[in-house]
Tab-separated table of C-alpha atoms and ligand atoms in Angstrom:
chain	number	residue	atom	x	y	z
V	110	UNK	CA	-7.927	16.152	26.427
V	111	UNK	CA	-5.883	15.057	23.650
V	112	UNK	CA	-7.186	12.584	21.252
V	113	UNK	CA	-5.183	10.487	18.818
V	114	UNK	CA	-5.778	8.360	15.668
V	115	UNK	CA	-2.980	5.782	15.807
V	116	UNK	CA	-2.917	3.509	12.716
V	117	UNK	CA	-1.288	0.003	12.697
V	118	UNK	CA	-0.993	-0.002	16.392
V	119	UNK	CA	-1.597	-3.810	16.396
V	120	UNK	CA	1.880	-4.225	14.763
V	121	UNK	CA	5.326	-3.821	16.345
V	122	UNK	CA	6.270	-0.293	16.865
V	123	UNK	CA	2.795	1.019	16.971
V	124	UNK	CA	1.725	-1.261	19.722
V	125	UNK	CA	4.771	-0.198	21.675
V	126	UNK	CA	3.904	3.337	21.020
V	127	UNK	CA	0.757	3.239	22.535
V	128	UNK	CA	1.694	1.378	25.511
V	129	UNK	CA	4.204	4.201	25.999
V	130	UNK	CA	1.687	6.841	25.476
V	131	UNK	CA	-0.956	5.351	27.895
V	132	UNK	CA	1.333	5.025	30.470
V	133	UNK	CA	2.801	8.540	30.256
V	134	UNK	CA	-0.411	10.437	29.796
V	135	UNK	CA	-3.317	9.920	32.088
V	136	UNK	CA	-5.673	12.239	30.014
V	137	UNK	CA	-5.554	11.285	26.435
V	138	UNK	CA	-7.958	9.137	24.225
V	139	UNK	CA	-6.390	6.793	21.645
V	140	UNK	CA	-8.209	5.274	18.584
V	141	UNK	CA	-6.280	2.393	16.928
V	142	UNK	CA	-7.115	1.709	13.395
V	143	UNK	CA	-5.633	-1.437	12.126
V	144	UNK	CA	-6.541	-3.806	9.352
V	145	UNK	CA	-4.927	-6.816	11.335
V	146	UNK	CA	-2.890	-8.032	8.774
V	147	UNK	CA	-0.602	-11.007	9.050
V	148	UNK	CA	1.739	-8.392	11.265
V	149	UNK	CA	-1.201	-7.085	13.366
V	150	UNK	CA	-2.029	-9.018	16.348
V	151	UNK	CA	-5.147	-7.758	18.488
V	152	UNK	CA	-3.970	-9.888	21.467
V	153	UNK	CA	-0.541	-7.391	21.370
V	154	UNK	CA	-2.907	-4.664	22.697
V	155	UNK	CA	-6.179	-6.429	24.068
V	156	UNK	CA	-5.070	-5.247	27.733
V	157	UNK	CA	-4.678	-1.657	26.435
V	158	UNK	CA	-8.262	-1.502	24.760
V	159	UNK	CA	-10.754	-0.504	27.597
V	160	UNK	CA	-13.237	1.222	25.455
V	161	UNK	CA	-12.438	4.368	27.158
V	162	UNK	CA	-8.804	5.914	26.890
V	163	UNK	CA	-8.147	3.355	24.006
V	164	UNK	CA	-10.754	2.030	21.329
V	165	UNK	CA	-9.976	-0.322	18.697
V	166	UNK	CA	-11.490	-0.166	15.057
V	167	UNK	CA	-10.525	-2.802	12.772
V	168	UNK	CA	-10.198	-1.416	9.061
V	169	UNK	CA	-8.063	-0.159	6.363
V	170	UNK	CA	-6.318	3.013	6.323
V	171	UNK	CA	-7.397	3.159	2.624
V	172	UNK	CA	-10.932	2.971	3.435
V	173	UNK	CA	-12.311	6.604	2.863
V	174	UNK	CA	-15.768	5.949	4.149
V	175	UNK	CA	-14.376	4.439	7.309
V	176	UNK	CA	-11.816	7.087	8.057
V	177	UNK	CA	-14.212	10.032	7.417
V	178	UNK	CA	-16.549	8.297	9.881
V	179	UNK	CA	-13.838	8.213	12.411
V	180	UNK	CA	-12.935	12.057	11.809
V	181	UNK	CA	-16.995	12.673	12.323
V	182	UNK	CA	-16.814	10.700	15.519
V	183	UNK	CA	-13.611	11.794	17.122
V	184	UNK	CA	-12.256	15.112	17.609
V	185	UNK	CA	-8.695	14.096	16.578
V	186	UNK	CA	-5.727	16.186	17.438
V	187	UNK	CA	-3.208	13.860	16.072
V	188	UNK	CA	-3.018	11.291	13.347
V	189	UNK	CA	0.083	9.166	13.862
V	190	UNK	CA	0.258	6.698	10.983
V	191	UNK	CA	2.355	3.558	11.421
V	192	UNK	CA	0.087	1.393	9.519
V	193	UNK	CA	2.124	-0.073	6.405
V	194	UNK	CA	3.295	-3.139	4.996
V	195	UNK	CA	7.015	-3.089	6.446
V	196	UNK	CA	8.998	-6.128	5.212
V	197	UNK	CA	11.537	-5.402	2.597
V	198	UNK	CA	11.382	-9.308	1.420
V	199	UNK	CA	7.629	-9.214	0.979
V	200	UNK	CA	8.066	-5.940	-1.202
V	201	UNK	CA	10.175	-7.831	-3.722
V	202	UNK	CA	7.591	-10.660	-3.672
V	203	UNK	CA	4.583	-8.248	-4.140
V	204	UNK	CA	5.336	-4.701	-4.831
V	205	UNK	CA	1.768	-3.673	-5.474
V	206	UNK	CA	0.459	-4.307	-2.176
V	207	UNK	CA	3.008	-1.978	-0.755
V	208	UNK	CA	1.783	0.970	-3.267
V	209	UNK	CA	-1.751	0.485	-2.112
V	210	UNK	CA	-0.927	0.143	1.567
V	211	UNK	CA	1.694	2.625	2.144
V	212	UNK	CA	1.174	5.187	-0.464
V	213	UNK	CA	-2.535	5.301	-1.214
V	214	UNK	CA	-3.450	4.421	2.035
V	215	UNK	CA	-1.201	7.330	3.565
V	216	UNK	CA	-2.903	9.721	1.169
V	217	UNK	CA	-6.187	8.585	2.075
V	218	UNK	CA	-5.554	9.562	5.582
V	219	UNK	CA	-4.173	12.992	4.650
V	220	UNK	CA	-7.113	13.626	2.722
V	221	UNK	CA	-9.497	12.723	5.386
V	222	UNK	CA	-7.703	14.953	7.911
V	223	UNK	CA	-7.565	17.813	5.599
V	224	UNK	CA	-11.406	17.739	5.145
V	225	UNK	CA	-11.944	17.094	8.881
V	226	UNK	CA	-9.400	19.920	10.185
V	227	UNK	CA	-9.809	22.898	7.844
V	228	UNK	CA	-12.251	25.394	9.301
V	229	UNK	CA	-12.078	28.331	6.591
V	230	UNK	CA	-9.879	29.899	3.900
V	231	UNK	CA	-7.546	32.908	3.920
V	232	UNK	CA	-7.746	35.700	1.378
V	233	UNK	CA	-5.173	33.729	-0.864
V	234	UNK	CA	-7.039	30.773	-0.549
V	235	UNK	CA	-4.840	28.870	1.772
V	236	UNK	CA	-6.706	26.783	4.180
V	237	UNK	CA	-7.188	27.820	7.897
V	238	UNK	CA	-6.415	24.824	10.146
V	239	UNK	CA	-8.065	23.949	13.470
V	240	UNK	CA	-5.622	24.730	16.399
V	241	UNK	CA	-3.628	21.952	17.948
V	242	UNK	CA	-3.351	19.489	15.229
V	243	UNK	CA	-0.435	17.518	13.664
V	244	UNK	CA	-0.418	14.535	10.791
V	245	UNK	CA	2.645	12.422	11.728
V	246	UNK	CA	4.218	10.000	9.383
V	247	UNK	CA	6.325	7.224	10.818
V	248	UNK	CA	8.835	6.789	8.088
V	249	UNK	CA	12.131	5.014	7.747
V	250	UNK	CA	16.118	5.496	6.862
V	251	UNK	CA	15.666	3.314	3.960
V	252	UNK	CA	14.281	6.513	1.819
V	253	UNK	CA	17.772	7.598	1.756
V	254	UNK	CA	18.806	4.773	0.047
V	255	UNK	CA	22.353	2.760	0.839
V	256	UNK	CA	25.672	4.001	2.333
V	257	UNK	CA	29.146	2.994	1.509
V	258	UNK	CA	31.568	2.352	4.562
V	259	UNK	CA	31.673	5.949	5.327
V	260	UNK	CA	29.021	8.852	6.112
V	261	UNK	CA	25.335	9.271	7.569
V	262	UNK	CA	21.963	10.202	6.348
V	263	UNK	CA	21.241	13.520	7.398
V	264	UNK	CA	17.651	15.001	6.799
V	265	UNK	CA	18.977	16.570	3.791
V	266	UNK	CA	20.654	13.512	2.329
V	267	UNK	CA	18.824	13.233	-1.041
V	268	UNK	CA	16.089	10.500	-1.262
V	269	UNK	CA	17.109	7.570	-3.118
V	270	UNK	CA	15.229	4.640	-2.404
V	271	UNK	CA	15.961	1.011	-3.894
V	272	UNK	CA	13.487	-1.646	-2.921
V	273	UNK	CA	9.723	-1.665	-3.550
V	274	UNK	CA	9.112	-0.929	0.271
V	275	UNK	CA	11.452	1.883	0.517
V	276	UNK	CA	10.227	3.527	-2.873
V	277	UNK	CA	6.637	3.287	-1.393
V	278	UNK	CA	7.602	4.888	1.870
V	279	UNK	CA	9.336	7.650	0.164
V	280	UNK	CA	6.228	8.179	-2.152
V	281	UNK	CA	4.229	8.558	1.226
V	282	UNK	CA	6.787	11.127	2.688
V	283	UNK	CA	6.431	13.009	-0.551
V	284	UNK	CA	2.698	13.001	-0.274
V	285	UNK	CA	2.865	14.488	3.246
V	286	UNK	CA	5.258	17.107	2.015
V	287	UNK	CA	2.971	17.885	-0.553
V	288	UNK	CA	0.046	18.452	1.776
V	289	UNK	CA	2.433	20.639	3.991
V	290	UNK	CA	3.269	22.700	0.703
V	291	UNK	CA	0.207	22.857	-0.978
V	292	UNK	CA	-2.342	23.357	1.979
V	293	UNK	CA	-0.047	24.430	4.759
V	294	UNK	CA	-1.062	21.054	6.827
V	295	UNK	CA	0.780	20.631	10.026
V	296	UNK	CA	2.870	17.723	9.419
V	297	UNK	CA	5.963	16.104	10.732
V	298	UNK	CA	8.035	12.987	9.654
V	299	UNK	CA	10.423	10.905	11.560
V	300	UNK	CA	12.837	8.565	9.590
V	301	UNK	CA	14.067	5.936	11.861
V	302	UNK	CA	16.744	3.425	11.722
V	303	UNK	CA	16.209	-0.467	12.268
V	304	UNK	CA	13.999	-0.909	15.406
V	305	UNK	CA	14.431	-4.213	18.009
V	306	UNK	CA	12.437	-5.102	21.203
V	307	UNK	CA	9.205	-6.636	22.192
V	308	UNK	CA	6.344	-7.753	19.968
V	309	UNK	CA	8.715	-7.645	16.763
V	310	UNK	CA	7.222	-9.994	14.125
V	311	UNK	CA	9.594	-12.998	13.471
V	312	UNK	CA	9.946	-12.307	9.888
V	313	UNK	CA	12.544	-9.576	10.828
V	314	UNK	CA	16.152	-10.656	11.567
V	315	UNK	CA	16.465	-10.355	15.422
V	316	UNK	CA	13.178	-12.093	16.297
V	317	UNK	CA	13.488	-14.613	13.354
V	318	UNK	CA	17.075	-15.699	14.740
V	319	UNK	CA	15.623	-16.163	18.473
V	320	UNK	CA	12.839	-17.941	17.193
V	321	UNK	CA	15.056	-20.384	14.930
V	322	UNK	CA	17.599	-20.906	17.850
V	323	UNK	CA	14.356	-21.948	20.106
V	324	UNK	CA	13.470	-24.577	17.449
V	325	UNK	CA	17.008	-25.825	16.678
V	326	UNK	CA	16.840	-24.460	13.224
V	327	UNK	CA	19.633	-23.211	11.033
V	328	UNK	CA	20.041	-19.405	11.065
V	329	UNK	CA	19.971	-18.013	7.742
V	330	UNK	CA	22.339	-14.808	7.037
V	331	UNK	CA	21.932	-13.206	3.622
V	332	UNK	CA	24.715	-12.998	1.326
V	333	UNK	CA	28.292	-12.295	3.332
V	334	UNK	CA	26.620	-11.067	6.466
V	335	UNK	CA	28.435	-7.930	6.282
V	336	UNK	CA	25.676	-5.411	5.549
V	337	UNK	CA	25.114	-2.952	8.150
V	338	UNK	CA	22.117	-1.792	10.137
V	339	UNK	CA	21.931	0.931	12.957
V	340	UNK	CA	19.608	-0.875	15.716
V	341	UNK	CA	17.385	1.233	18.275
V	342	UNK	CA	15.379	0.044	21.102
V	343	UNK	CA	11.881	0.433	19.977
V	344	UNK	CA	11.039	2.478	23.348
V	345	UNK	CA	13.610	5.116	22.033
V	346	UNK	CA	11.890	5.438	18.878
V	347	UNK	CA	8.462	5.995	20.732
V	348	UNK	CA	9.882	8.553	22.801
V	349	UNK	CA	11.236	10.421	19.786
V	350	UNK	CA	7.741	10.541	18.345
V	351	UNK	CA	6.245	11.686	21.261
V	352	UNK	CA	8.598	14.442	21.602
V	353	UNK	CA	8.045	15.344	17.957
V	354	UNK	CA	4.579	15.605	18.229
V	355	UNK	CA	4.761	17.854	21.364
V	356	UNK	CA	7.722	19.824	20.933
V	357	UNK	CA	8.914	19.512	17.096
V	358	UNK	CA	8.080	21.864	14.388
V	359	UNK	CA	5.443	21.292	11.883
V	360	UNK	CA	6.771	20.773	8.469
V	361	UNK	CA	10.153	19.506	9.786
V	362	UNK	CA	11.677	15.931	9.296
V	363	UNK	CA	13.606	14.398	12.188
V	364	UNK	CA	16.219	11.377	11.710
V	365	UNK	CA	15.951	8.982	14.494
V	366	UNK	CA	18.743	6.613	15.497
V	367	UNK	CA	20.961	5.878	18.010
V	368	UNK	CA	24.498	5.438	16.527
V	369	UNK	CA	24.582	1.655	16.752
V	370	UNK	CA	25.737	0.342	13.770
V	371	UNK	CA	26.320	-3.506	13.438
V	372	UNK	CA	27.209	-5.938	10.825
V	373	UNK	CA	24.268	-8.777	10.357
V	374	UNK	CA	26.692	-11.485	11.317
V	375	UNK	CA	27.727	-9.549	14.530
V	376	UNK	CA	23.802	-9.252	15.584
V	377	UNK	CA	23.569	-13.233	14.727
V	378	UNK	CA	26.553	-14.354	16.862
V	379	UNK	CA	25.637	-11.820	19.681
V	380	UNK	CA	22.246	-13.283	19.902
V	381	UNK	CA	23.684	-16.642	19.901
V	382	UNK	CA	25.849	-15.944	22.759
V	383	UNK	CA	23.252	-14.091	24.702
V	384	UNK	CA	20.778	-16.914	24.557
V	385	UNK	CA	23.329	-19.334	25.569
V	386	UNK	CA	24.538	-17.204	28.298
V	387	UNK	CA	20.927	-16.505	29.632
V	388	UNK	CA	20.212	-20.228	29.699
V	389	UNK	CA	23.341	-21.108	31.564
V	390	UNK	CA	22.611	-18.473	34.048
V	391	UNK	CA	19.128	-19.336	34.259
V	392	UNK	CA	18.371	-22.829	33.535
V	393	UNK	CA	14.705	-22.688	33.662
V	394	UNK	CA	14.720	-20.837	30.216
V	395	UNK	CA	15.950	-23.846	28.915
V	396	UNK	CA	12.495	-25.444	29.032
V	397	UNK	CA	11.278	-23.447	26.116
V	398	UNK	CA	13.740	-25.257	23.990
V	399	UNK	CA	11.874	-27.118	21.281
V	400	UNK	CA	15.000	-29.093	20.677
V	401	UNK	CA	15.659	-30.854	23.777
V	402	UNK	CA	19.237	-32.520	24.045
V	403	UNK	CA	19.829	-34.224	27.451
V	404	UNK	CA	23.723	-33.716	28.431
V	405	UNK	CA	25.699	-36.232	30.165
V	406	UNK	CA	24.911	-34.523	33.698
V	407	UNK	CA	21.175	-35.363	32.873
V	408	UNK	CA	20.280	-31.636	32.193
V	409	UNK	CA	18.896	-29.963	29.094
V	410	UNK	CA	22.276	-29.211	27.097
V	411	UNK	CA	22.774	-25.793	25.537
V	412	UNK	CA	26.099	-26.767	24.062
V	413	UNK	CA	24.525	-27.282	20.365
V	414	UNK	CA	23.635	-23.186	20.637
V	415	UNK	CA	26.612	-21.856	18.887
V	416	UNK	CA	27.892	-20.412	15.699
V	417	UNK	CA	27.514	-23.765	13.803
V	418	UNK	CA	23.745	-23.015	13.458
V	419	UNK	CA	24.512	-19.950	11.276
V	420	UNK	CA	23.893	-20.691	7.336
V	421	UNK	CA	24.743	-18.307	4.681
V	422	UNK	CA	21.965	-18.070	2.174
V	423	UNK	CA	21.108	-16.499	-1.225
V	424	UNK	CA	21.445	-12.603	-0.868
V	425	UNK	CA	18.345	-10.475	-0.865
V	426	UNK	CA	17.996	-8.833	-4.375
V	427	UNK	CA	19.101	-5.199	-4.253
V	428	UNK	CA	20.243	-5.649	-0.810
V	429	UNK	CA	21.033	-1.915	0.677
V	430	UNK	CA	24.851	-2.247	2.017
V	431	UNK	CA	24.624	0.047	5.098
V	432	UNK	CA	22.278	2.326	6.958
V	433	UNK	CA	23.435	4.606	9.360
V	434	UNK	CA	21.590	7.666	10.803
V	435	UNK	CA	22.788	11.195	12.070
V	436	UNK	CA	20.565	12.026	14.524
V	437	UNK	CA	22.043	15.523	15.469
V	438	UNK	CA	18.768	17.395	14.671
V	439	UNK	CA	16.720	15.908	17.057
V	440	UNK	CA	19.124	15.855	19.816
V	441	UNK	CA	20.028	19.393	19.128
V	442	UNK	CA	16.465	20.573	18.815
V	443	UNK	CA	14.509	18.426	21.087
V	444	UNK	CA	16.960	17.172	23.616
V	445	UNK	CA	16.388	13.460	22.039
V	446	UNK	CA	18.971	10.713	22.836
V	447	UNK	CA	18.650	6.962	23.020
V	448	UNK	CA	18.194	5.619	26.497
V	449	UNK	CA	18.713	2.036	26.173
V	450	UNK	CA	22.269	0.756	24.702
V	451	UNK	CA	22.344	-2.101	22.790
V	452	UNK	CA	23.914	-4.436	25.298
V	453	UNK	CA	21.107	-3.847	27.519
V	454	UNK	CA	18.139	-3.665	24.967
V	455	UNK	CA	19.258	-7.129	23.477
V	456	UNK	CA	19.160	-8.984	26.770
V	457	UNK	CA	15.827	-7.325	27.565
V	458	UNK	CA	14.477	-8.197	24.173
V	459	UNK	CA	15.674	-11.893	24.156
V	460	UNK	CA	14.425	-12.375	27.822
V	461	UNK	CA	11.065	-10.898	26.551
V	462	UNK	CA	10.785	-13.620	23.673
V	463	UNK	CA	11.885	-16.439	26.050
V	464	UNK	CA	9.179	-15.372	28.401
V	465	UNK	CA	6.525	-14.815	25.687
V	466	UNK	CA	6.522	-17.729	23.752
V	467	UNK	CA	2.818	-18.125	23.769
V	468	UNK	CA	2.777	-14.573	21.989
V	469	UNK	CA	4.989	-15.972	19.353
V	470	UNK	CA	3.111	-19.131	18.517
V	471	UNK	CA	-0.451	-17.002	18.212
V	472	UNK	CA	1.227	-14.703	15.649
V	473	UNK	CA	3.087	-17.492	13.550
V	474	UNK	CA	0.228	-19.993	12.638
V	475	UNK	CA	-0.220	-21.924	9.330
V	476	UNK	CA	0.387	-18.543	7.100
V	477	UNK	CA	3.899	-18.034	8.800
V	478	UNK	CA	5.142	-21.544	8.098
V	479	UNK	CA	3.926	-21.234	4.548
V	480	UNK	CA	5.789	-17.766	4.223
V	481	UNK	CA	8.940	-19.417	5.591
V	482	UNK	CA	9.075	-22.170	3.424
V	483	UNK	CA	8.576	-20.071	0.511
V	484	UNK	CA	11.126	-17.446	1.304
V	485	UNK	CA	13.944	-19.778	2.777
V	486	UNK	CA	13.439	-23.094	0.941
V	487	UNK	CA	14.952	-21.720	-2.260
V	488	UNK	CA	17.767	-19.570	-0.620
U	657	LIG	P1	4.461	-4.067	11.476
U	657	LIG	O1	4.414	-4.654	9.981
U	657	LIG	O2	4.906	-4.825	12.671
U	657	LIG	O3	3.131	-3.535	11.778
U	657	LIG	C1	2.100	-2.942	10.682
U	657	LIG	C2	0.918	-2.730	11.055
U	657	LIG	O4	0.165	-2.069	10.121
U	657	LIG	C3	0.336	-4.169	11.534
U	657	LIG	O5	-0.627	-4.269	12.750
U	657	LIG	C4	-0.827	-4.150	10.226
U	657	LIG	O6	-1.920	-5.101	10.662
U	657	LIG	C5	-1.219	-2.866	10.082
U	657	LIG	N1	-1.714	-2.632	8.553
U	657	LIG	C6	-1.034	-2.869	7.390
U	657	LIG	N2	-1.717	-2.507	6.594
U	657	LIG	C7	-2.714	-1.922	6.784
U	657	LIG	C8	-3.977	-1.230	6.251
U	657	LIG	N3	-4.279	-1.065	5.009
U	657	LIG	N4	-4.634	-0.441	7.087
U	657	LIG	C9	-4.599	-0.422	8.648
U	657	LIG	N5	-3.592	-1.057	9.084
U	657	LIG	C10	-2.817	-1.959	8.336
U	657	LIG	O7	5.240	-2.718	11.168
U	657	LIG	P2	6.379	-2.109	12.266
U	657	LIG	O8	7.729	-2.475	12.190
U	657	LIG	O9	5.791	-1.902	13.289
U	657	LIG	O10	6.246	-0.696	11.447
U	657	LIG	C11	5.482	0.423	11.855
U	657	LIG	C12	5.972	1.678	10.908
U	657	LIG	O11	7.247	2.118	11.109
U	657	LIG	C13	5.818	1.230	9.311
U	657	LIG	O12	5.348	2.251	8.754
U	657	LIG	C14	7.240	1.330	8.904
U	657	LIG	O13	7.576	1.622	7.584
U	657	LIG	C15	7.969	2.155	9.872
U	657	LIG	N6	9.282	1.897	10.336
U	657	LIG	C16	9.577	0.656	10.741
U	657	LIG	C17	11.044	0.372	11.178
U	657	LIG	C18	11.417	-1.018	11.942
U	657	LIG	O14	12.517	-1.143	12.080
U	657	LIG	N7	10.576	-2.050	12.167
U	657	LIG	C19	11.874	1.489	11.331
U	657	LIG	C20	11.604	2.678	10.850
U	657	LIG	C21	10.251	2.956	10.352
U	658	LIG	O1	15.809	0.642	8.437
U	658	LIG	C1	14.509	0.591	8.799
U	658	LIG	C2	13.715	-0.506	8.343
U	658	LIG	O2	14.467	-1.613	8.968
U	658	LIG	C3	12.303	-0.406	8.395
U	658	LIG	O3	11.907	0.792	7.440
U	658	LIG	C4	11.584	-1.778	7.960
U	658	LIG	O4	10.423	-1.664	8.132
U	658	LIG	C5	12.097	-2.859	8.746
U	658	LIG	O5	11.762	-4.186	8.229
U	658	LIG	C6	13.658	-3.005	8.695
U	658	LIG	O6	14.240	-3.233	7.346
U	658	LIG	P1	15.420	-4.337	7.020
U	658	LIG	O7	15.337	-5.001	5.763
U	658	LIG	O8	16.699	-3.821	7.496
U	658	LIG	O9	15.316	-5.387	8.400
U	658	LIG	P2	15.256	-6.977	8.261
U	658	LIG	O10	15.153	-7.342	9.766
U	658	LIG	O11	14.383	-7.765	7.290
U	658	LIG	O12	16.540	-7.406	8.072
U	658	LIG	C7	17.929	-6.720	8.764
U	658	LIG	C8	19.245	-7.362	7.900
U	658	LIG	O13	19.326	-8.469	8.171
U	658	LIG	C9	19.122	-6.955	6.497
U	658	LIG	O14	20.309	-6.448	6.008
U	658	LIG	C10	18.895	-8.351	6.011
U	658	LIG	C11	19.260	-9.150	6.930
U	658	LIG	N1	18.533	-10.682	6.873
U	658	LIG	C12	17.183	-10.475	7.288
U	658	LIG	C13	16.516	-11.740	7.421
U	658	LIG	C14	14.904	-11.568	7.784
U	658	LIG	C15	19.277	-11.913	7.065
U	658	LIG	O15	20.561	-11.860	6.949
U	658	LIG	N2	18.436	-12.872	7.241
U	658	LIG	C16	17.253	-12.845	7.306
U	658	LIG	O16	16.695	-14.045	7.594
């Protein structure tokens, strides 16, 4: 049986990952380690934690005593490190937290794994590693910096992080590389573009826009709205990580992205149109609207769901212009291709949010409102 330590699995991508893995493989055990920060929600994975195939431990990836105890208790084959502070805007407000979690936390996991997985030393003093192990770091395309209107990030693009978030993720990647180069630790890294899908925290663009439309609020677009992101449905990212763990080579980096570049303003307009269309085709969805306008026909109106909700606000400091991934390597070597087109994925995502308003309410309590007011009131 393969045993996984999956960190940060109460968050967006980690929760989707464990759901995908538990559905795909019967004979696995997953231990989730998550600190349950503002971005983590135990409710998201409550149905997955059965105490047998999936166990939950609340704690910090930077807590050495705790992580050592987990390695003593479980014969992990894989560490999959999703745990991180993940929001660029928050990193601009509080860079140090990103350093502590993303860099020191990752190094702590690497070192606990090193201690637990080494079985001896060879004649040159290099560690001999247990068979069938891998430390996998979930990284981001933001480590490559920002592109102009042309070109793509490949695995050999020079690292050029620009925000405190991306600087911390780059440093973590470099520690993973250092453990591979120095100790020959079996590691892999995936660098993925922007994900979207269920369980995405509504501080990020797509779920924030959906939430604001439901609440009848304005839709904040930073700067001129022409920054470009390369969007990938979250399940396609999970499939890529599974492939890299099982078929990818140790010591390798794989870029993950779906050639789905869109300007932010396009994303916002498409989200508006899709919500309006879904509410027109399925009037029962209109009940979730917190702003209820009754039309002349006596029905809840959706006429106000249009581009007039868009507000251009002050730009993000150091806002990266464009991200675009070249996924040739993972496609050629491992046969990965994205399966969910954006047209299908965005409808699935919006329907999920319309049908899971309780999840949104649970995760966005008082702290979220304080964050929203602080971040957006002075823009
Ligand atoms: P998220 O913010 O939704 O979730 C992060 C999770 O980590 C939360 O459950 C949180 O409680 C947990 N966590 C935070 N600090 C912790 C600590 N010290 N110890 C243990 N747990 C801790 O993030 P996400 O969007 O799911 O991103 C997951 C990973 O994927 C991150 O490493 C991020 O850099 C990377 N990534 C994200 C995207 C994206 O589009 N969201 C794209 C590429 C890579
Ligand atoms: O590229 C991968 C990265 O994608 C991940 O590593 C990060 O963890 C993840 O948060 C995401 O970073 P971005 O900064 O690209 O995502 P965000 O959703 O915050 O913003 C997407 C774009 O939309 C960006 O250009 C900023 C803009 N934006 C964002 C918000 C929250 C707005 O215009 N208005 C908003 O209110």
